[in-house]
Amino acid sequence: MRISLKWLRELVEFTLTPEQLAETLTVAGFEVEEIEDRTTWAKGVVLGRILEAEKHPDADKLQICQVDIGAESPLNIVCGAANARTGMVVPVATVGAHLPRINLTIKKSKLRGVPSEGMICSLTELGLEKESEGIHGFNLSDPVLGSDVRPLLGLDDVILDITATANRADGLSMVGIAREVAALTGGRLNIPEAAGVMMPTGNTTSKLEISLPEPQICPIYIGTVIEGVTIAPAPDWLQQRLQSAGVRPINNVVDVTNYILLEWGQPLHGFDRDRLQQVAGSPDLTLGVRLAREGESLKTLDGQSRTLEPETLLITANDHAVALAGVMGGEATEVHGGTENLMLEAAIFNPVSIRRSARSQGIRTEASTRYERGVNIVELPLACRRAIQLMTELAEGTVVVQASSSSLASQPTVADVPLRLERIHQILGTLKRGEDTLVEAFLQADEVENILAALGCGLIRQDQGGQVSWRVTVPPYRARDLEREIDLIEEVARLYGYDGFGDTLPSKNLPGELPPEQQAIRQLRAAFRAQGLTELMHYSLVKTTGDQQVTLANPLFVEYSALRTEMVSGLIDAFVYNLENGNGALNGFEIGRIFAKADDQFTEQEKIAGIIGGDSTQGRWIRGGQEQPITWYEAKGILEAVFHQFNLQVDYKPDPSVAQLHPGRTASLWLGDAHLGVFGQLHPRLRQQRELPDAVYGFVLDLPLLVAAIARTENRVRQFQGFSLLPPSDRDIAFFVPLDVPVAAILQSMEDAGGKLLESIELFDDYRGQGVPEGERSLAFRLVYRAGDRTLTEADIDPLQKKVRESLVEQFNARLRS
């Protein structure tokens, strides 16, 4: 929000410079993003009167003006503005003046041979407008020629651009900032009042009623009819205050509603009462608030015809939609140059309803921003009376009737919040002033009371057994922010100053360390990166595609309306994106969560998933630049390498049940008796739909199970195993075996039969085709035997090799070839 210091000084007394105030507010949580010193925009620009304006003899679009600025003799100024005329009171930039908004320093010059001793300025050249039709003329009855024009244009001001945090709705108003400055500096507040506004209860020309069928959406609505208004430009002081806040002046009525928005943070809206009656179809009006119905539409003030969603909140007149409640008015009932009678709306709307309504229409306004953060209910009548007072003064209207409806039984109250001095000391610690003394090492009770009282809180002090505590009544304008004891402690620290508290470190510094689970996750990431996989990250939000998804109540976009139930689709999207952008095949992995819903029960699981594809080899020039797709075994080898690094024994079993993977080239992974995940080649139909290469593989693993296995002590600590200096002895064995027999089971059988002397087993041939019975395959293994204390003989090896053959025949019905 843009804060005018000139306006702020009328609301609170302070002596800080703009820079000091900006630093004070920033430290207190109101970040000042920019200081705009407007006093420099028109330095050296004075008030002048055009005594004579004659056409330039050598230029059709130039005039030679004699301008009186209160000096001994008038200035001769060549002016190119078409509206320059004799008698105009104008801003004159004298020689030496610098206009920073157009980066121009005024010098004596000649234009078409005629000397010029200054420049008559437009509002554009002074930085007040983007475009001006000509020079600016003042409407002054007794101008003081030669005086500084900055007070007349509102340029004797400094603007602070302040960002208020989401919890500080009061920071979106001048009164709210004034209260904050008063609390920080101790300055006296001068809050504007609206005394003397009379509110009649009846009217002879029309009837006004308020109907609120859903009070939870709109707890309070006040409608006021003001007749006989005269639409005209607002006075200069009002326009200047709006311009300083970045708001474009329109007319006296609309400007007053915008002024109250800035002053109190209370959005108001003015309807043309006669147009409202035309839309309603009756002179008797019943104003209401409801949600839009299917098929309704409304043309808003921005000229757009909007199709209303069921969650769009509306203001209605006799049940006809006339405005988007709390967001934007309707074009059919807007205040215009011929408006004579007004209906002024002042209301409180539910923040969630306004947020949904604004989002459904894709618009965000100053009014909706304030309603979303929460408007102070208590000060609504005051803001309404203040607006009525200004409208009767500036638009010469007369209040004829006011109607209201409220679902609140009485004045809203704020519950007392307990606060303990001991808890303040525990949270905030010692003060810097108490580093060398024991007397005032902590905040004292009186200091806490002064700080909270400056914030507008009421306190009841309680002393029990030497322990000081309070019952704190929070002011209504901070009710949404200060709800708990810790909130009050934060306010105490914020206003006292965070730099006033000690920063003593603990007496003993112990080395920190990650828990085993976090260490395991980091090691797992490093292991996959070492295998050439890039770590990826996707949003957990996806489109809604099924009933099992967890959907969001109010999503930002349709594309992000539900939580993902699996991770492979996101990896495929990333793979396709890289291919389409010429980056080649993507080998990557992702650690994330998946979500599901079943019978109103929600589940959340942590997974690690990956995608592998493309040619990962080097030296393609040997093959004439042709790619060599990665095989199933090479992709599986990447997983095997990761498992081997952590000393994990993972078993592979056929699994045709995964829809996204090839039914004949998919394996389920088992860690002991626990199901670890799946690995396989993408389904041919899926590859065809996404135009993927044939050799693309994916895996999904249970992260907690994998991390728990890695974190176990026996897997984290590497143990040295001695090696033998004696030669090995190897034996080959080949046999036919049914296709459904997994190699992992065969390896386990041979390891059990070979005993301790069997050092390693290697599969070196897998053949299917001519000479092999149908439904079988030929496998050949090399078994290596070695002892650490002697050279093995045939007598040592033959019995073991025979036992291996017998186990294969017995367990798998293998038919030996050698």
XYZ file of N, CA, C and O in Angstrom, residues 156-217:
248
model
N 4.309 18.340 -2.242
C 5.062 18.577 -1.007
C 4.912 17.365 -0.099
O 4.602 17.489 1.091
N 5.117 16.187 -0.645
C 4.794 14.934 0.046
C 5.842 13.881 -0.269
O 6.561 13.965 -1.276
N 5.928 12.884 0.619
C 6.776 11.713 0.421
C 5.885 10.486 0.544
O 5.055 10.399 1.455
N 6.032 9.545 -0.385
C 5.203 8.344 -0.419
C 6.048 7.135 -0.028
O 7.138 6.932 -0.571
N 5.539 6.347 0.918
C 6.166 5.080 1.284
C 5.345 3.944 0.699
O 4.134 3.872 0.920
N 6.007 3.081 -0.052
C 5.337 1.901 -0.601
C 5.548 0.752 0.374
O 6.639 0.197 0.477
N 4.483 0.392 1.112
C 4.574 -0.555 2.219
C 3.907 -1.871 1.842
O 2.836 -1.885 1.223
N 4.540 -2.973 2.214
C 3.962 -4.307 2.034
C 3.546 -4.842 3.394
O 4.397 -5.013 4.282
N 2.259 -5.095 3.565
C 1.746 -5.653 4.816
C 1.671 -7.168 4.692
O 1.280 -7.701 3.652
N 2.039 -7.866 5.743
C 1.955 -9.323 5.735
C 0.493 -9.762 5.734
O -0.412 -8.994 6.071
N 0.267 -11.022 5.358
C -1.105 -11.511 5.159
C -1.932 -11.456 6.438
O -3.157 -11.350 6.377
N -1.286 -11.528 7.603
C -2.038 -11.537 8.857
C -2.403 -10.133 9.335
O -3.155 -9.993 10.291
N -1.890 -9.112 8.678
C -2.137 -7.735 9.125
C -3.092 -7.042 8.168
O -2.706 -6.209 7.352
N -4.370 -7.402 8.257
C -5.378 -6.749 7.424
C -5.477 -5.266 7.744
O -5.793 -4.452 6.864
N -5.193 -4.888 8.996
C -5.265 -3.479 9.365
C -4.187 -2.652 8.688
O -4.284 -1.425 8.632
N -3.150 -3.319 8.154
C -2.083 -2.594 7.473
C -2.454 -2.130 6.083
O -1.630 -1.504 5.411
N -3.680 -2.405 5.631
C -4.141 -1.953 4.322
C -5.021 -0.721 4.443
O -5.932 -0.508 3.640
N -4.774 0.099 5.450
C -5.534 1.339 5.625
C -4.631 2.382 6.267
O -3.674 2.056 6.978
N -4.948 3.637 6.011
C -4.175 4.728 6.614
C -4.352 4.735 8.127
O -3.393 4.966 8.871
N -5.563 4.483 8.610
C -5.796 4.456 10.052
C -5.007 3.332 10.692
O -4.425 3.496 11.778
N -4.949 2.172 10.035
C -4.186 1.051 10.571
C -2.707 1.355 10.664
O -2.052 1.041 11.668
N -2.143 1.974 9.623
C -0.734 2.344 9.657
C -0.491 3.419 10.711
O 0.532 3.414 11.411
N -1.441 4.344 10.846
C -1.296 5.386 11.865
C -1.255 4.772 13.261
O -0.458 5.192 14.117
N -2.104 3.791 13.521
C -2.069 3.106 14.820
C -0.728 2.419 15.047
O -0.188 2.425 16.159
N -0.196 1.816 13.988
C 1.097 1.149 14.113
C 2.205 2.155 14.404
O 3.063 1.923 15.253
N 2.189 3.281 13.703
C 3.202 4.318 13.935
C 3.079 4.872 15.348
O 4.088 5.122 16.025
N 1.850 5.064 15.808
C 1.649 5.553 17.175
C 2.217 4.575 18.192
O 2.840 4.978 19.190
N 2.018 3.285 17.976
C 2.542 2.281 18.908
C 4.066 2.243 18.877
O 4.710 2.008 19.898
N 4.661 2.481 17.705
C 6.121 2.412 17.576
C 6.818 3.666 18.071
O 7.943 3.597 18.560
N 6.160 4.811 17.921
C 6.820 6.077 18.256
C 6.254 6.751 19.494
O 6.871 7.685 20.015
N 5.077 6.325 19.943
C 4.452 6.994 21.083
C 3.703 8.245 20.699
O 3.280 9.016 21.575
N 3.521 8.481 19.402
C 2.816 9.680 18.956
C 1.325 9.620 19.235
O 0.735 8.554 19.379
N 0.694 10.788 19.283
C -0.723 10.881 19.592
C -1.545 10.663 18.327
O -1.257 11.231 17.276
N -2.600 9.861 18.446
C -3.471 9.566 17.318
C -4.545 10.638 17.164
O -5.039 11.190 18.155
N -4.906 10.916 15.902
C -6.010 11.819 15.590
C -6.933 11.105 14.602
O -6.951 11.425 13.413
N -7.671 10.122 15.095
C -8.541 9.330 14.229
C -9.737 10.175 13.808
O -10.400 10.792 14.653
N -10.053 10.242 12.506
C -11.198 11.054 12.052
C -12.513 10.498 12.572
O -12.669 9.293 12.764
N -13.445 11.393 12.804
C -14.766 11.016 13.284
C -15.826 11.467 12.276
O -15.526 12.154 11.304
N -17.045 11.042 12.517
C -18.164 11.433 11.643
C -19.323 11.893 12.503
O -20.394 11.288 12.529
N -19.092 12.963 13.230
C -20.127 13.463 14.133
C -21.156 14.284 13.363
O -20.866 14.900 12.337
N -22.374 14.276 13.862
C -23.421 15.120 13.307
C -24.122 14.562 12.098
O -24.896 15.275 11.451
N -23.897 13.287 11.743
C -24.581 12.690 10.599
C -25.915 12.130 11.076
O -25.962 11.240 11.921
N -27.009 12.658 10.553
C -28.336 12.217 10.941
C -28.793 11.082 10.016
O -28.619 11.134 8.802
N -29.379 10.053 10.587
C -29.821 8.889 9.838
C -31.333 8.744 9.928
O -31.860 8.192 10.904
N -32.082 9.236 8.954
C -33.536 9.051 8.987
C -33.889 7.584 8.773
O -33.148 6.829 8.166
N -35.035 7.196 9.267
C -35.457 5.795 9.181
C -36.568 5.569 8.182
O -36.957 4.437 7.934
N -37.128 6.575 7.604
C -38.227 6.387 6.657
C -38.089 7.269 5.443
O -37.243 8.149 5.368
N -38.952 7.061 4.467
C -38.878 7.793 3.217
C -40.222 7.631 2.501
O -40.829 6.583 2.536
N -40.678 8.701 1.881
C -42.009 8.675 1.272
C -41.997 8.242 -0.190
O -43.029 7.935 -0.744
N -40.849 8.254 -0.830
C -40.808 7.962 -2.268
C -40.549 6.499 -2.570
O -41.007 5.985 -3.583
N -39.786 5.814 -1.774
C -39.479 4.412 -2.061
C -39.177 3.678 -0.766
O -38.923 4.281 0.269
N -39.235 2.383 -0.861
C -39.005 1.524 0.285
C -37.690 0.775 0.098
O -37.375 0.327 -0.999
N -36.919 0.649 1.155
C -35.627 -0.054 1.089
C -35.576 -1.102 2.192
O -35.779 -0.789 3.368
N -35.337 -2.343 1.797
C -35.197 -3.445 2.750
C -33.934 -4.232 2.428
O -33.451 -4.241 1.292
N -33.420 -4.907 3.454
C -32.227 -5.752 3.305
C -32.613 -7.182 3.665
O -33.225 -7.423 4.705
N -32.249 -8.114 2.793
C -32.545 -9.527 3.038
C -31.244 -10.331 2.970
O -30.552 -10.326 1.943
N -30.913 -11.006 4.079
C -29.692 -11.822 4.138
C -30.076 -13.260 4.481
O -30.057 -13.665 5.647
N -30.430 -14.064 3.465
C -30.849 -15.444 3.747
C -29.718 -16.331 4.248
O -29.968 -17.334 4.902
N -28.456 -15.979 3.932
C -27.308 -16.769 4.387
C -26.370 -15.854 5.181
O -25.393 -15.323 4.643
N -26.655 -15.663 6.454
C -25.867 -14.701 7.246
C -24.410 -15.083 7.403
O -23.576 -14.228 7.701
N -24.055 -16.375 7.220
C -22.655 -16.744 7.346
C -21.824 -16.176 6.191
O -20.600 -16.014 6.313
N -22.479 -15.867 5.070
C -21.781 -15.273 3.934
C -21.661 -13.762 4.100
O -20.626 -13.166 3.787
